[in-house]
Every structure is written in C-alpha cells, then in structure tokens.
Amino acid sequence: MRQQFDVAERVRQVIGAAGCTQREFARRVVMDPSKLSRSLSGSRRFTVAELARIADAGNVDAGWLLGTTAVGGAAAGAGAPRPPAAPPEGGRPLQIVRETVRLIAERGFHAVRVADIAAACDTSTATIHYHFPGRAELLEAAVRWCMDEDTARRAARIAEADDAREELRQLIALQVPHTERQRRQWLVWLDLWAEAARSTAIGRLHADFYRQWRQTVADVIRRGIEQGVFRAVDPEYSALRLTALIDGLATQVLATAPGAGGTSAEDMDIACNAYVDTELSEATEVTARRPGADQPGPASRPGAKQPGPSDQPGP
C-alpha cells in the first residue's frame, strides 16, 4: 500500500512539472480522468501501461515512477520529473493513438494490425504493446481521443457564436462530413457503434459520450428559448431528435463517395438546418414536443400544415 501511495505522489510531481491541469494531463496520456483521479487518491492502482504513458508524457524514467530506480543511481537525471520535452500534442502515446485513428478510418478497426500501427509510428510492435497492451486498450484510447477532440472543437465553435441559434448551426457544421478530417472521424464513430454493441467498456464510453453530446445540444436549445430565438419546446426531446437526424444522415453521406449520387454533405447540412428553422425557430408554427405532452403536435393542431415529402429529410 505504501508503494502505491509513493507511485501516486511521483505521478503528482510529473503532473505538476507538466504545468497543466489534471484533466489535461489525463488527455495527454489518453486516460480516463476519473481513473487518474482514483489512482492518485490511492483507491485504484495504476496499470503498467498507464505508468509507461505517464513516464513518456512527463519525460521521466518509468523505473523511477515505480520506485525501482533510485534518482542517484544509474538513471540519475532521468528519474527527477522535469518539463516534458515534447509539445503538448506530442509524445509517443498520442502519436500511437492518432495513427490508430487514421488507420481505423482507412481500413476499419478489425483490419488494422499492431504491426501496421508500429510501421506508421516508425517504431516496433513491442513499443506499441508497452503503451497499450491489447487491441481493446488501443480502441478505447482511440475513441477517448476522438471524444476529447470533438468536445474541444465544439467548445471553440460555440464560443464564436452570437446567440443560441448560431451556436446550434455551428454544432451542426462541425458534424457534417464536408472535409476529409470530418469523414475520417465519422468512420471511426461507425466502428465505435459496432464495437459498442459487443463491448461493455466501449459501450459505456459510447453511452457517456452521447449523454454529454445530447446534453450540449439540449443546453443550447434551452438557452435559445431563454433568449427568445427558439420557441418553448422540450429541450431534451428536441436534442434527441436532432442528434438522431445528424447520425442517420451522416451514415448515408458516408455510405457513398462524394459526388457518387447518394446523400451529400450539402444535403445533410440543409436538412439539419431545416430542422432548426421548422422545429425550433420562433417564427414558425411547427413544434417539437415529446409524445404525450399537453400541447398538440403539428398534425393535430387545427389548421396546421400537414408535412409532405419535401418537408422532412429522408430517402
């Protein structure tokens, strides 16, 4: 137990020397922030792979972290924590994860071998296994990295908007696979959905991410109602509908190559923004409400326009 607390204290020193928050350091070492917190408090043990990534990110000797290498011994100068030599986005673990994401997008997770990742990183398979012992750990790390990147981009885009309606349009723009980078991220999500149906660990990640994503959309809609740019709809239900629309249309866009005659990114953009205009905007008569709500929906309201084929997305 004493050794466990000694390791935690050394990790704290590494985080302090890195000059960043605990959450940011967790992102750098591709680790669940809650696991890092529990490990630092002594209620959970660090895994060997986690300590390897922490040593790499902190530019310290892994033996020093474990207490097996004395600072004054053969590894003198390597044991004491010091500011990481690599830039914030650098370091071997993040390189491995970024290349894994790229290869998953190109080939699909089950077609990617550890040897492929090692070749892309110009290193050995032993180095890959040193940081991520198995394929499950690699997929979880890749998914977590994509989630963190997506969350950071959403926060940046929302900060640029003038009101909640513009915030929602910015969120939609981030999700439409116009660019190669956006298509690559969506291809990783498709693999995530398939794995989430079979893996408890990935399933939990998937559930947590979607809970946060839908809550972000619901919060924006709620702000829009308060600002008067959206009508008094049910924010959670409207967020569920919009995120489902985004997922479904993105899948259609990815199903065919750009320009091949299928659903295009532009089609998806128009359809998702039409949802904002017809279901949420104050100027329209159409309402997005949870089934069973007291207010009638558009089909039951006297005089309401019945939706036709051109009023809603879909094949």
PDB file of C-alpha atoms in Angstrom:
ATOM      1  CA  MET A   1       0.000   0.000   0.000  1.00  0.00           C
ATOM      2  CA  ARG A   2       2.849   2.366   0.825  1.00  0.00           C
ATOM      3  CA  GLN A   3       4.391   1.772  -2.596  1.00  0.00           C
ATOM      4  CA  GLN A   4       1.033   2.556  -4.202  1.00  0.00           C
ATOM      5  CA  PHE A   5       0.920   5.965  -2.497  1.00  0.00           C
ATOM      6  CA  ASP A   6       4.586   6.609  -3.390  1.00  0.00           C
ATOM      7  CA  VAL A   7       3.788   5.980  -7.057  1.00  0.00           C
ATOM      8  CA  ALA A   8       0.791   8.315  -6.848  1.00  0.00           C
ATOM      9  CA  GLU A   9       2.969  11.024  -5.298  1.00  0.00           C
ATOM     10  CA  ARG A  10       5.541  10.697  -8.087  1.00  0.00           C
ATOM     11  CA  VAL A  11       2.771  10.951 -10.692  1.00  0.00           C
ATOM     12  CA  ARG A  12       1.571  14.135  -8.969  1.00  0.00           C
ATOM     13  CA  GLN A  13       5.089  15.528  -9.321  1.00  0.00           C
ATOM     14  CA  VAL A  14       5.074  14.700 -13.036  1.00  0.00           C
ATOM     15  CA  ILE A  15       1.692  16.428 -13.490  1.00  0.00           C
ATOM     16  CA  GLY A  16       2.965  19.467 -11.584  1.00  0.00           C
ATOM     17  CA  ALA A  17       6.088  19.657 -13.736  1.00  0.00           C
ATOM     18  CA  ALA A  18       3.969  19.402 -16.894  1.00  0.00           C
ATOM     19  CA  GLY A  19       2.290  22.685 -15.949  1.00  0.00           C
ATOM     20  CA  CYS A  20      -1.243  21.629 -16.862  1.00  0.00           C
ATOM     21  CA  THR A  21      -4.459  20.586 -15.163  1.00  0.00           C
ATOM     22  CA  GLN A  22      -5.067  17.013 -14.080  1.00  0.00           C
ATOM     23  CA  ARG A  23      -7.771  16.643 -16.739  1.00  0.00           C
ATOM     24  CA  GLU A  24      -5.471  17.926 -19.465  1.00  0.00           C
ATOM     25  CA  PHE A  25      -2.723  15.549 -18.348  1.00  0.00           C
ATOM     26  CA  ALA A  26      -5.211  12.670 -18.493  1.00  0.00           C
ATOM     27  CA  ARG A  27      -5.943  13.665 -22.092  1.00  0.00           C
ATOM     28  CA  ARG A  28      -2.238  13.699 -22.929  1.00  0.00           C
ATOM     29  CA  VAL A  29      -1.751  10.158 -21.621  1.00  0.00           C
ATOM     30  CA  VAL A  30      -5.088   9.017 -23.112  1.00  0.00           C
ATOM     31  CA  MET A  31      -6.501   8.010 -19.732  1.00  0.00           C
ATOM     32  CA  ASP A  32      -9.967   8.288 -18.240  1.00  0.00           C
ATOM     33  CA  PRO A  33      -9.795  11.354 -15.933  1.00  0.00           C
ATOM     34  CA  SER A  34     -11.809   9.530 -13.260  1.00  0.00           C
ATOM     35  CA  LYS A  35      -9.327   6.623 -13.299  1.00  0.00           C
ATOM     36  CA  LEU A  36      -6.428   9.050 -12.935  1.00  0.00           C
ATOM     37  CA  SER A  37      -8.179  10.729 -10.014  1.00  0.00           C
ATOM     38  CA  ARG A  38      -8.879   7.408  -8.262  1.00  0.00           C
ATOM     39  CA  SER A  39      -5.305   6.248  -8.828  1.00  0.00           C
ATOM     40  CA  LEU A  40      -3.914   9.471  -7.378  1.00  0.00           C
ATOM     41  CA  SER A  41      -6.146   9.112  -4.313  1.00  0.00           C
ATOM     42  CA  GLY A  42      -4.966   5.531  -3.733  1.00  0.00           C
ATOM     43  CA  SER A  43      -8.317   3.828  -4.369  1.00  0.00           C
ATOM     44  CA  ARG A  44      -7.079   2.339  -7.649  1.00  0.00           C
ATOM     45  CA  ARG A  45      -3.701   1.099  -8.871  1.00  0.00           C
ATOM     46  CA  PHE A  46      -2.069   2.477 -11.992  1.00  0.00           C
ATOM     47  CA  THR A  47      -1.564  -0.172 -14.662  1.00  0.00           C
ATOM     48  CA  VAL A  48       1.907  -0.731 -16.067  1.00  0.00           C
ATOM     49  CA  ALA A  49       0.777   0.632 -19.456  1.00  0.00           C
ATOM     50  CA  GLU A  50      -0.635   3.783 -17.833  1.00  0.00           C
ATOM     51  CA  LEU A  51       2.639   4.383 -15.994  1.00  0.00           C
ATOM     52  CA  ALA A  52       4.530   3.872 -19.254  1.00  0.00           C
ATOM     53  CA  ARG A  53       2.434   6.567 -20.925  1.00  0.00           C
ATOM     54  CA  ILE A  54       2.806   8.877 -17.919  1.00  0.00           C
ATOM     55  CA  ALA A  55       6.591   8.414 -18.000  1.00  0.00           C
ATOM     56  CA  ASP A  56       6.659   9.180 -21.719  1.00  0.00           C
ATOM     57  CA  ALA A  57       4.460  12.284 -21.394  1.00  0.00           C
ATOM     58  CA  GLY A  58       6.441  13.537 -18.393  1.00  0.00           C
ATOM     59  CA  ASN A  59       9.843  12.676 -19.883  1.00  0.00           C
ATOM     60  CA  VAL A  60      10.839  10.699 -16.790  1.00  0.00           C
ATOM     61  CA  ASP A  61      12.186   7.218 -16.174  1.00  0.00           C
ATOM     62  CA  ALA A  62       9.445   4.599 -15.760  1.00  0.00           C
ATOM     63  CA  GLY A  63      11.562   2.817 -13.138  1.00  0.00           C
ATOM     64  CA  TRP A  64      11.609   5.997 -11.068  1.00  0.00           C
ATOM     65  CA  LEU A  65       7.807   6.155 -11.167  1.00  0.00           C
ATOM     66  CA  LEU A  66       7.635   2.577  -9.852  1.00  0.00           C
ATOM     67  CA  GLY A  67      10.343   3.221  -7.275  1.00  0.00           C
ATOM     68  CA  THR A  68      12.693   0.641  -8.758  1.00  0.00           C
ATOM     69  CA  THR A  69      15.298   3.154  -9.983  1.00  0.00           C
ATOM     70  CA  ALA A  70      16.991   5.466  -7.499  1.00  0.00           C
ATOM     71  CA  VAL A  71      17.393   9.059  -8.562  1.00  0.00           C
ATOM     72  CA  GLY A  72      21.069   8.913  -7.690  1.00  0.00           C
ATOM     73  CA  GLY A  73      21.653   5.568  -9.376  1.00  0.00           C
ATOM     74  CA  ALA A  74      22.346   4.574 -12.930  1.00  0.00           C
ATOM     75  CA  ALA A  75      19.427   6.593 -14.203  1.00  0.00           C
ATOM     76  CA  ALA A  76      20.485   9.769 -12.437  1.00  0.00           C
ATOM     77  CA  GLY A  77      18.964  12.772 -14.090  1.00  0.00           C
ATOM     78  CA  ALA A  78      16.283  10.655 -15.749  1.00  0.00           C
ATOM     79  CA  GLY A  79      14.330  10.000 -12.579  1.00  0.00           C
ATOM     80  CA  ALA A  80      13.604  13.522 -11.404  1.00  0.00           C
ATOM     81  CA  PRO A  81      10.493  14.934 -13.051  1.00  0.00           C
ATOM     82  CA  ARG A  82      11.096  17.786 -15.447  1.00  0.00           C
ATOM     83  CA  PRO A  83       9.006  19.639 -18.004  1.00  0.00           C
ATOM     84  CA  PRO A  84       8.161  17.383 -20.972  1.00  0.00           C
ATOM     85  CA  ALA A  85      10.442  17.871 -23.938  1.00  0.00           C
ATOM     86  CA  ALA A  86       7.644  17.147 -26.428  1.00  0.00           C
ATOM     87  CA  PRO A  87       4.983  19.730 -27.293  1.00  0.00           C
ATOM     88  CA  PRO A  88       1.512  19.310 -25.705  1.00  0.00           C
ATOM     89  CA  GLU A  89       0.244  17.226 -28.637  1.00  0.00           C
ATOM     90  CA  GLY A  90       3.484  15.242 -28.890  1.00  0.00           C
ATOM     91  CA  GLY A  91       4.793  12.160 -27.218  1.00  0.00           C
ATOM     92  CA  ARG A  92       4.677   8.510 -28.206  1.00  0.00           C
ATOM     93  CA  PRO A  93       1.245   7.599 -26.719  1.00  0.00           C
ATOM     94  CA  LEU A  94      -0.588  10.345 -28.605  1.00  0.00           C
ATOM     95  CA  GLN A  95       1.320   9.528 -31.787  1.00  0.00           C
ATOM     96  CA  ILE A  96       0.202   5.905 -31.470  1.00  0.00           C
ATOM     97  CA  VAL A  97      -3.404   6.938 -30.868  1.00  0.00           C
ATOM     98  CA  ARG A  98      -3.501   9.427 -33.745  1.00  0.00           C
ATOM     99  CA  GLU A  99      -2.094   6.865 -36.181  1.00  0.00           C
ATOM    100  CA  THR A 100      -4.537   4.268 -34.864  1.00  0.00           C
ATOM    101  CA  VAL A 101      -7.435   6.633 -35.548  1.00  0.00           C
ATOM    102  CA  ARG A 102      -6.158   7.304 -39.065  1.00  0.00           C
ATOM    103  CA  LEU A 103      -5.771   3.603 -39.831  1.00  0.00           C
ATOM    104  CA  ILE A 104      -9.178   2.706 -38.357  1.00  0.00           C
ATOM    105  CA  ALA A 105     -10.776   5.338 -40.598  1.00  0.00           C
ATOM    106  CA  GLU A 106      -8.960   3.984 -43.647  1.00  0.00           C
ATOM    107  CA  ARG A 107      -9.341   0.240 -43.065  1.00  0.00           C
ATOM    108  CA  GLY A 108     -11.727  -0.438 -40.181  1.00  0.00           C
ATOM    109  CA  PHE A 109     -10.612  -1.447 -36.703  1.00  0.00           C
ATOM    110  CA  HIS A 110     -10.501  -5.198 -37.282  1.00  0.00           C
ATOM    111  CA  ALA A 111      -8.356  -4.802 -40.388  1.00  0.00           C
ATOM    112  CA  VAL A 112      -5.693  -2.803 -38.533  1.00  0.00           C
ATOM    113  CA  ARG A 113      -2.777  -4.827 -37.164  1.00  0.00           C
ATOM    114  CA  VAL A 114      -0.440  -3.722 -34.409  1.00  0.00           C
ATOM    115  CA  ALA A 115       2.351  -4.073 -36.970  1.00  0.00           C
ATOM    116  CA  ASP A 116       0.569  -1.520 -39.178  1.00  0.00           C
ATOM    117  CA  ILE A 117       0.422   0.956 -36.301  1.00  0.00           C
ATOM    118  CA  ALA A 118       4.082   0.341 -35.457  1.00  0.00           C
ATOM    119  CA  ALA A 119       5.074   0.965 -39.081  1.00  0.00           C
ATOM    120  CA  ALA A 120       3.042   4.175 -39.183  1.00  0.00           C
ATOM    121  CA  CYS A 121       4.800   5.351 -35.997  1.00  0.00           C
ATOM    122  CA  ASP A 122       8.215   4.187 -37.226  1.00  0.00           C
ATOM    123  CA  THR A 123       8.661   2.047 -34.121  1.00  0.00           C
ATOM    124  CA  SER A 124       8.367  -1.582 -33.018  1.00  0.00           C
ATOM    125  CA  THR A 125       5.326  -3.640 -32.072  1.00  0.00           C
ATOM    126  CA  ALA A 126       6.908  -4.061 -28.632  1.00  0.00           C
ATOM    127  CA  THR A 127       6.719  -0.292 -28.152  1.00  0.00           C
ATOM    128  CA  ILE A 128       3.022  -0.292 -29.091  1.00  0.00           C
ATOM    129  CA  HIS A 129       2.306  -3.094 -26.605  1.00  0.00           C
ATOM    130  CA  TYR A 130       4.383  -1.294 -23.973  1.00  0.00           C
ATOM    131  CA  HIS A 131       1.963   1.641 -24.064  1.00  0.00           C
ATOM    132  CA  PHE A 132      -1.229  -0.267 -24.982  1.00  0.00           C
ATOM    133  CA  PRO A 133      -1.080  -3.992 -24.117  1.00  0.00           C
ATOM    134  CA  GLY A 134      -4.001  -5.090 -26.322  1.00  0.00           C
ATOM    135  CA  ARG A 135      -6.327  -4.108 -29.159  1.00  0.00           C
ATOM    136  CA  ALA A 136      -9.123  -3.333 -26.680  1.00  0.00           C
ATOM    137  CA  GLU A 137      -6.936  -0.762 -24.914  1.00  0.00           C
ATOM    138  CA  LEU A 138      -5.982   0.766 -28.265  1.00  0.00           C
ATOM    139  CA  LEU A 139      -9.606   1.089 -29.396  1.00  0.00           C
ATOM    140  CA  GLU A 140     -10.656   2.602 -26.077  1.00  0.00           C
ATOM    141  CA  ALA A 141      -7.772   5.086 -26.258  1.00  0.00           C
ATOM    142  CA  ALA A 142      -8.612   5.976 -29.866  1.00  0.00           C
ATOM    143  CA  VAL A 143     -12.270   6.506 -29.011  1.00  0.00           C
ATOM    144  CA  ARG A 144     -11.427   8.622 -25.965  1.00  0.00           C
ATOM    145  CA  TRP A 145      -9.040  10.775 -28.023  1.00  0.00           C
ATOM    146  CA  CYS A 146     -11.723  11.350 -30.673  1.00  0.00           C
ATOM    147  CA  MET A 147     -14.226  12.286 -27.968  1.00  0.00           C
ATOM    148  CA  ASP A 148     -11.826  14.783 -26.414  1.00  0.00           C
ATOM    149  CA  GLU A 149     -11.037  16.317 -29.802  1.00  0.00           C
ATOM    150  CA  ASP A 150     -14.726  16.588 -30.660  1.00  0.00           C
ATOM    151  CA  THR A 151     -15.566  18.166 -27.303  1.00  0.00           C
ATOM    152  CA  ALA A 152     -12.772  20.737 -27.650  1.00  0.00           C
ATOM    153  CA  ARG A 153     -13.858  21.709 -31.174  1.00  0.00           C
ATOM    154  CA  ARG A 154     -17.485  22.091 -30.047  1.00  0.00           C
ATOM    155  CA  ALA A 155     -16.486  24.382 -27.185  1.00  0.00           C
ATOM    156  CA  ALA A 156     -14.397  26.544 -29.518  1.00  0.00           C
ATOM    157  CA  ARG A 157     -17.138  26.880 -32.138  1.00  0.00           C
ATOM    158  CA  ILE A 158     -19.851  27.690 -29.599  1.00  0.00           C
ATOM    159  CA  ALA A 159     -17.682  30.445 -28.126  1.00  0.00           C
ATOM    160  CA  GLU A 160     -17.686  32.213 -31.512  1.00  0.00           C
ATOM    161  CA  ALA A 161     -21.489  32.375 -31.835  1.00  0.00           C
ATOM    162  CA  ASP A 162     -23.622  35.452 -31.157  1.00  0.00           C
ATOM    163  CA  ASP A 163     -26.725  33.620 -29.925  1.00  0.00           C
ATOM    164  CA  ALA A 164     -28.032  30.097 -29.317  1.00  0.00           C
ATOM    165  CA  ARG A 165     -29.413  29.700 -32.836  1.00  0.00           C
ATOM    166  CA  GLU A 166     -25.966  30.405 -34.258  1.00  0.00           C
ATOM    167  CA  GLU A 167     -24.428  28.066 -31.652  1.00  0.00           C
ATOM    168  CA  LEU A 168     -26.668  25.272 -32.899  1.00  0.00           C
ATOM    169  CA  ARG A 169     -25.767  25.966 -36.510  1.00  0.00           C
ATOM    170  CA  GLN A 170     -22.075  25.864 -35.565  1.00  0.00           C
ATOM    171  CA  LEU A 171     -22.568  22.488 -33.860  1.00  0.00           C
ATOM    172  CA  ILE A 172     -24.295  21.165 -36.980  1.00  0.00           C
ATOM    173  CA  ALA A 173     -21.477  22.461 -39.189  1.00  0.00           C
ATOM    174  CA  LEU A 174     -18.972  20.506 -37.088  1.00  0.00           C
ATOM    175  CA  GLN A 175     -20.927  17.293 -37.587  1.00  0.00           C
ATOM    176  CA  VAL A 176     -21.436  17.498 -41.353  1.00  0.00           C
ATOM    177  CA  PRO A 177     -18.631  15.495 -43.065  1.00  0.00           C
ATOM    178  CA  HIS A 178     -17.575  18.135 -45.577  1.00  0.00           C
ATOM    179  CA  THR A 179     -13.820  17.686 -45.077  1.00  0.00           C
ATOM    180  CA  GLU A 180     -11.627  14.604 -45.156  1.00  0.00           C
ATOM    181  CA  ARG A 181     -10.930  15.055 -41.449  1.00  0.00           C
ATOM    182  CA  GLN A 182     -14.646  15.080 -40.633  1.00  0.00           C
ATOM    183  CA  ARG A 183     -15.255  11.992 -42.788  1.00  0.00           C
ATOM    184  CA  ARG A 184     -12.371  10.223 -41.041  1.00  0.00           C
ATOM    185  CA  GLN A 185     -13.830  10.994 -37.620  1.00  0.00           C
ATOM    186  CA  TRP A 186     -17.248   9.709 -38.651  1.00  0.00           C
ATOM    187  CA  LEU A 187     -15.713   6.491 -39.987  1.00  0.00           C
ATOM    188  CA  VAL A 188     -14.192   5.915 -36.543  1.00  0.00           C
ATOM    189  CA  TRP A 189     -17.625   6.504 -34.976  1.00  0.00           C
ATOM    190  CA  LEU A 190     -19.135   3.834 -37.241  1.00  0.00           C
ATOM    191  CA  ASP A 191     -16.599   1.330 -35.905  1.00  0.00           C
ATOM    192  CA  LEU A 192     -17.357   2.548 -32.391  1.00  0.00           C
ATOM    193  CA  TRP A 193     -21.067   1.836 -32.801  1.00  0.00           C
ATOM    194  CA  ALA A 194     -20.349  -1.705 -33.962  1.00  0.00           C
ATOM    195  CA  GLU A 195     -17.934  -2.362 -31.088  1.00  0.00           C
ATOM    196  CA  ALA A 196     -20.242  -0.732 -28.522  1.00  0.00           C
ATOM    197  CA  ALA A 197     -22.855  -3.385 -29.283  1.00  0.00           C
ATOM    198  CA  ARG A 198     -20.358  -6.113 -28.284  1.00  0.00           C
ATOM    199  CA  SER A 199     -18.028  -4.498 -25.733  1.00  0.00           C
ATOM    200  CA  THR A 200     -19.121  -3.406 -22.268  1.00  0.00           C
ATOM    201  CA  ALA A 201     -16.194  -0.980 -21.895  1.00  0.00           C
ATOM    202  CA  ILE A 202     -16.737   0.662 -25.296  1.00  0.00           C
ATOM    203  CA  GLY A 203     -20.485   0.623 -24.688  1.00  0.00           C
ATOM    204  CA  ARG A 204     -20.002   2.658 -21.516  1.00  0.00           C
ATOM    205  CA  LEU A 205     -17.786   5.135 -23.372  1.00  0.00           C
ATOM    206  CA  HIS A 206     -20.406   5.394 -26.112  1.00  0.00           C
ATOM    207  CA  ALA A 207     -23.226   5.987 -23.602  1.00  0.00           C
ATOM    208  CA  ASP A 208     -21.237   8.613 -21.689  1.00  0.00           C
ATOM    209  CA  PHE A 209     -20.261  10.478 -24.838  1.00  0.00           C
ATOM    210  CA  TYR A 210     -23.764  10.554 -26.265  1.00  0.00           C
ATOM    211  CA  ARG A 211     -25.178  11.655 -22.938  1.00  0.00           C
ATOM    212  CA  GLN A 212     -22.762  14.600 -22.959  1.00  0.00           C
ATOM    213  CA  TRP A 213     -23.374  15.352 -26.647  1.00  0.00           C
ATOM    214  CA  ARG A 214     -27.167  15.382 -26.324  1.00  0.00           C
ATOM    215  CA  GLN A 215     -26.909  17.459 -23.151  1.00  0.00           C
ATOM    216  CA  THR A 216     -24.781  20.008 -25.008  1.00  0.00           C
ATOM    217  CA  VAL A 217     -27.451  20.307 -27.709  1.00  0.00           C
ATOM    218  CA  ALA A 218     -30.253  20.453 -25.122  1.00  0.00           C
ATOM    219  CA  ASP A 219     -28.439  23.215 -23.215  1.00  0.00           C
ATOM    220  CA  VAL A 220     -28.062  25.268 -26.408  1.00  0.00           C
ATOM    221  CA  ILE A 221     -31.770  24.841 -27.194  1.00  0.00           C
ATOM    222  CA  ARG A 222     -32.647  25.820 -23.627  1.00  0.00           C
ATOM    223  CA  ARG A 223     -30.540  28.977 -23.950  1.00  0.00           C
ATOM    224  CA  GLY A 224     -32.281  29.752 -27.232  1.00  0.00           C
ATOM    225  CA  ILE A 225     -35.655  29.536 -25.524  1.00  0.00           C
ATOM    226  CA  GLU A 226     -34.449  31.929 -22.815  1.00  0.00           C
ATOM    227  CA  GLN A 227     -33.074  34.313 -25.471  1.00  0.00           C
ATOM    228  CA  GLY A 228     -36.308  34.212 -27.443  1.00  0.00           C
ATOM    229  CA  VAL A 229     -34.764  32.796 -30.632  1.00  0.00           C
ATOM    230  CA  PHE A 230     -36.359  29.358 -30.080  1.00  0.00           C
ATOM    231  CA  ARG A 231     -39.913  28.570 -29.041  1.00  0.00           C
ATOM    232  CA  ALA A 232     -40.860  26.770 -25.826  1.00  0.00           C
ATOM    233  CA  VAL A 233     -40.067  23.224 -26.929  1.00  0.00           C
ATOM    234  CA  ASP A 234     -38.878  20.302 -24.810  1.00  0.00           C
ATOM    235  CA  PRO A 235     -35.055  20.759 -24.992  1.00  0.00           C
ATOM    236  CA  GLU A 236     -34.145  17.138 -24.206  1.00  0.00           C
ATOM    237  CA  TYR A 237     -36.595  15.642 -26.681  1.00  0.00           C
ATOM    238  CA  SER A 238     -35.655  18.113 -29.413  1.00  0.00           C
ATOM    239  CA  ALA A 239     -31.964  17.339 -28.782  1.00  0.00           C
ATOM    240  CA  LEU A 240     -32.671  13.610 -29.102  1.00  0.00           C
ATOM    241  CA  ARG A 241     -34.405  14.137 -32.433  1.00  0.00           C
ATOM    242  CA  LEU A 242     -31.721  16.418 -33.827  1.00  0.00           C
ATOM    243  CA  THR A 243     -28.792  14.200 -32.823  1.00  0.00           C
ATOM    244  CA  ALA A 244     -30.582  11.161 -34.273  1.00  0.00           C
ATOM    245  CA  LEU A 245     -31.135  13.092 -37.514  1.00  0.00           C
ATOM    246  CA  ILE A 246     -27.431  14.002 -37.614  1.00  0.00           C
ATOM    247  CA  ASP A 247     -26.354  10.378 -37.044  1.00  0.00           C
ATOM    248  CA  GLY A 248     -28.716   8.960 -39.649  1.00  0.00           C
ATOM    249  CA  LEU A 249     -27.830  11.449 -42.353  1.00  0.00           C
ATOM    250  CA  ALA A 250     -24.094  11.202 -41.670  1.00  0.00           C
ATOM    251  CA  THR A 251     -24.305   7.433 -42.139  1.00  0.00           C
ATOM    252  CA  GLN A 252     -25.994   7.994 -45.521  1.00  0.00           C
ATOM    253  CA  VAL A 253     -23.347  10.525 -46.557  1.00  0.00           C
ATOM    254  CA  LEU A 254     -20.535   8.123 -45.678  1.00  0.00           C
ATOM    255  CA  ALA A 255     -22.198   5.226 -47.484  1.00  0.00           C
ATOM    256  CA  THR A 256     -21.187   6.659 -50.863  1.00  0.00           C
ATOM    257  CA  ALA A 257     -18.140   8.535 -52.107  1.00  0.00           C
ATOM    258  CA  PRO A 258     -18.520  12.299 -52.596  1.00  0.00           C
ATOM    259  CA  GLY A 259     -20.182  13.020 -55.946  1.00  0.00           C
ATOM    260  CA  ALA A 260     -21.369   9.428 -56.425  1.00  0.00           C
ATOM    261  CA  GLY A 261     -25.063  10.308 -56.376  1.00  0.00           C
ATOM    262  CA  GLY A 262     -26.003   9.433 -52.788  1.00  0.00           C
ATOM    263  CA  THR A 263     -26.874  11.737 -49.922  1.00  0.00           C
ATOM    264  CA  SER A 264     -24.326  14.535 -49.988  1.00  0.00           C
ATOM    265  CA  ALA A 265     -22.809  16.549 -47.165  1.00  0.00           C
ATOM    266  CA  GLU A 266     -24.709  19.556 -48.565  1.00  0.00           C
ATOM    267  CA  ASP A 267     -27.996  17.585 -48.360  1.00  0.00           C
ATOM    268  CA  MET A 268     -27.257  16.780 -44.728  1.00  0.00           C
ATOM    269  CA  ASP A 269     -26.370  20.400 -43.957  1.00  0.00           C
ATOM    270  CA  ILE A 270     -29.613  21.671 -45.482  1.00  0.00           C
ATOM    271  CA  ALA A 271     -31.770  19.045 -43.748  1.00  0.00           C
ATOM    272  CA  CYS A 272     -30.277  19.623 -40.287  1.00  0.00           C
ATOM    273  CA  ASN A 273     -30.568  23.400 -40.574  1.00  0.00           C
ATOM    274  CA  ALA A 274     -34.128  22.986 -41.841  1.00  0.00           C
ATOM    275  CA  TYR A 275     -34.856  21.192 -38.566  1.00  0.00           C
ATOM    276  CA  VAL A 276     -33.668  24.274 -36.682  1.00  0.00           C
ATOM    277  CA  ASP A 277     -35.838  26.530 -38.861  1.00  0.00           C
ATOM    278  CA  THR A 278     -39.016  24.443 -38.835  1.00  0.00           C
ATOM    279  CA  GLU A 279     -38.955  22.779 -35.421  1.00  0.00           C
ATOM    280  CA  LEU A 280     -37.276  25.338 -33.183  1.00  0.00           C
ATOM    281  CA  SER A 281     -37.337  28.857 -34.575  1.00  0.00           C
ATOM    282  CA  GLU A 282     -39.786  31.289 -33.022  1.00  0.00           C
ATOM    283  CA  ALA A 283     -41.151  32.421 -36.378  1.00  0.00           C
ATOM    284  CA  THR A 284     -42.682  29.052 -37.363  1.00  0.00           C
ATOM    285  CA  GLU A 285     -45.809  27.171 -36.304  1.00  0.00           C
ATOM    286  CA  VAL A 286     -44.264  23.706 -36.134  1.00  0.00           C
ATOM    287  CA  THR A 287     -43.432  22.379 -32.678  1.00  0.00           C
ATOM    288  CA  ALA A 288     -41.053  19.645 -31.470  1.00  0.00           C
ATOM    289  CA  ARG A 289     -42.658  18.109 -28.409  1.00  0.00           C
ATOM    290  CA  ARG A 290     -42.321  14.881 -26.514  1.00  0.00           C
ATOM    291  CA  PRO A 291     -45.108  12.389 -27.394  1.00  0.00           C
ATOM    292  CA  GLY A 292     -47.887  12.668 -24.825  1.00  0.00           C
ATOM    293  CA  ALA A 293     -47.159  16.328 -23.988  1.00  0.00           C
ATOM    294  CA  ASP A 294     -50.160  18.536 -23.204  1.00  0.00           C
ATOM    295  CA  GLN A 295     -49.790  20.708 -26.310  1.00  0.00           C
ATOM    296  CA  PRO A 296     -50.918  19.210 -29.640  1.00  0.00           C
ATOM    297  CA  GLY A 297     -48.332  18.408 -32.282  1.00  0.00           C
ATOM    298  CA  PRO A 298     -48.367  19.847 -35.795  1.00  0.00           C
ATOM    299  CA  ALA A 299     -50.552  17.086 -37.246  1.00  0.00           C
ATOM    300  CA  SER A 300     -53.293  17.516 -34.623  1.00  0.00           C
ATOM    301  CA  ARG A 301     -53.340  21.332 -34.366  1.00  0.00           C
ATOM    302  CA  PRO A 302     -56.319  22.796 -36.259  1.00  0.00           C
ATOM    303  CA  GLY A 303     -55.200  24.446 -39.471  1.00  0.00           C
ATOM    304  CA  ALA A 304     -51.676  23.079 -39.210  1.00  0.00           C
ATOM    305  CA  LYS A 305     -49.896  22.285 -42.453  1.00  0.00           C
ATOM    306  CA  GLN A 306     -49.590  18.549 -42.985  1.00  0.00           C
ATOM    307  CA  PRO A 307     -45.984  17.532 -43.688  1.00  0.00           C
ATOM    308  CA  GLY A 308     -45.286  16.448 -47.227  1.00  0.00           C
ATOM    309  CA  PRO A 309     -42.341  14.630 -48.781  1.00  0.00           C
ATOM    310  CA  SER A 310     -40.389  17.861 -49.169  1.00  0.00           C
ATOM    311  CA  ASP A 311     -40.859  18.928 -45.549  1.00  0.00           C
ATOM    312  CA  GLN A 312     -38.730  16.313 -43.904  1.00  0.00           C
ATOM    313  CA  PRO A 313     -35.378  14.616 -44.582  1.00  0.00           C
ATOM    314  CA  GLY A 314     -35.134  11.027 -45.626  1.00  0.00           C
ATOM    315  CA  PRO A 315     -34.912   8.895 -48.713  1.00  0.00           C
TER     316      PRO A 315
END
